[in-house]
Short mmCIF file of C-alpha atoms in Angstrom, two decimals:
data_model
loop_
_atom_site.label_atom_id
_atom_site.label_comp_id
_atom_site.label_asym_id
_atom_site.label_seq_id
_atom_site.Cartn_x
_atom_site.Cartn_y
_atom_site.Cartn_z
CA MET A 1 0.00 0.00 0.00
CA SER A 2 1.33 3.28 -0.98
CA SER A 3 0.41 6.33 1.01
CA THR A 4 -0.57 9.41 -0.89
CA ASN A 5 0.90 12.71 0.03
CA ILE A 6 -1.99 15.13 0.70
CA SER A 7 -0.95 18.71 1.16
CA ALA A 8 -2.73 20.94 3.62
CA PRO A 9 -4.73 23.88 2.30
CA ALA A 10 -3.14 27.29 2.32
CA PRO A 11 -3.65 29.17 5.59
CA ALA A 12 -6.40 31.78 5.64
CA ASP A 13 -5.40 35.38 5.28
CA ASP A 14 -5.45 36.76 8.84
CA THR A 15 -4.72 40.36 7.92
CA GLY A 16 -8.35 41.40 7.33
CA PHE A 17 -10.42 43.83 9.36
CA LEU A 18 -12.22 41.14 11.37
CA ALA A 19 -8.97 39.41 12.27
CA GLN A 20 -7.55 42.71 13.53
CA LEU A 21 -10.72 43.53 15.46
CA LEU A 22 -11.00 40.09 17.10
CA PRO A 23 -7.46 38.76 17.45
CA ASN A 24 -8.08 36.29 20.28
CA ARG A 25 -10.77 34.54 22.31
CA GLY A 26 -10.49 36.92 25.28
CA ARG A 27 -11.25 39.95 23.16
CA VAL A 28 -14.17 38.20 21.46
CA THR A 29 -15.66 37.31 24.86
CA PHE A 30 -15.22 40.90 26.06
CA LEU A 31 -16.90 42.36 22.98
CA ARG A 32 -19.80 39.89 23.20
CA GLY A 33 -20.37 40.92 26.82
CA LEU A 34 -20.21 44.59 25.86
CA ILE A 35 -22.74 44.05 23.07
CA ARG A 36 -25.09 42.24 25.46
CA ILE A 37 -24.88 45.12 27.96
CA PHE A 38 -25.70 47.67 25.25
CA LEU A 39 -28.62 45.56 24.02
CA ALA A 40 -30.00 45.22 27.55
CA VAL A 41 -29.78 48.98 28.13
CA GLY A 42 -31.45 49.61 24.77
CA VAL A 43 -34.31 47.22 25.54
CA LEU A 44 -34.89 48.84 28.94
CA ALA A 45 -34.86 52.31 27.38
CA GLY A 46 -37.31 51.14 24.73
CA LEU A 47 -39.65 49.67 27.34
CA SER A 48 -39.49 52.90 29.31
CA LEU A 49 -40.40 54.89 26.22
CA ILE A 50 -43.27 52.55 25.36
CA TRP A 51 -44.59 52.80 28.94
CA ASP A 52 -44.46 56.63 28.83
CA VAL A 53 -46.40 56.73 25.56
CA TYR A 54 -48.99 54.26 26.88
CA ARG A 55 -49.40 56.25 30.09
CA ASP A 56 -49.78 59.55 28.21
CA LEU A 57 -52.36 58.12 25.83
CA HIS A 58 -54.52 56.67 28.60
CA ALA A 59 -54.12 59.47 31.18
CA PRO A 60 -56.89 61.76 29.85
CA VAL A 61 -59.45 58.94 29.97
CA ARG A 62 -58.64 58.21 33.61
CA LYS A 63 -58.83 61.91 34.55
CA ILE A 64 -62.20 62.31 32.86
CA GLN A 65 -63.56 59.16 34.46
CA LYS A 66 -62.35 60.33 37.87
CA ALA A 67 -63.82 63.82 37.42
CA PHE A 68 -67.27 62.62 36.37
CA ARG A 69 -67.61 59.66 38.69
CA GLY A 70 -70.96 59.77 40.46
CA GLN A 71 -72.41 62.53 38.26
CA PRO A 72 -75.18 61.97 35.73
CA PRO A 73 -74.26 62.51 32.08
CA GLN A 74 -74.99 66.01 30.80
CA ARG A 75 -76.16 66.81 27.30
CA SER A 76 -75.32 70.03 25.48
CA THR A 77 -78.66 70.06 23.62
CA PRO A 78 -81.41 71.68 25.72
CA GLY A 79 -84.42 69.54 26.41
CA ILE A 80 -82.64 66.25 25.89
CA GLY A 81 -81.24 64.29 28.77
CA TRP A 82 -81.25 64.99 32.49
CA SER A 83 -81.96 68.32 34.06
CA THR A 84 -78.95 69.98 35.71
CA LYS A 85 -81.03 72.42 37.82
#
């Protein structure tokens, strides 16, 4: 049996932008953690913004309901509805 000589493929070019940005496992781990922190802060800020918009849109309804609680409805057309005298 003769063994064939198989040559290894040429090494990848490690001079690109990604190779310079992420040269080793420690730096990759650090950058992944940093990205996760920024994503978490962004999600919390987004939830805060959504809550503020929701609260502002529903605030007038609550104020009106609180102001008119226990009072009969009033009509602007005279002769229709309850008397306010």
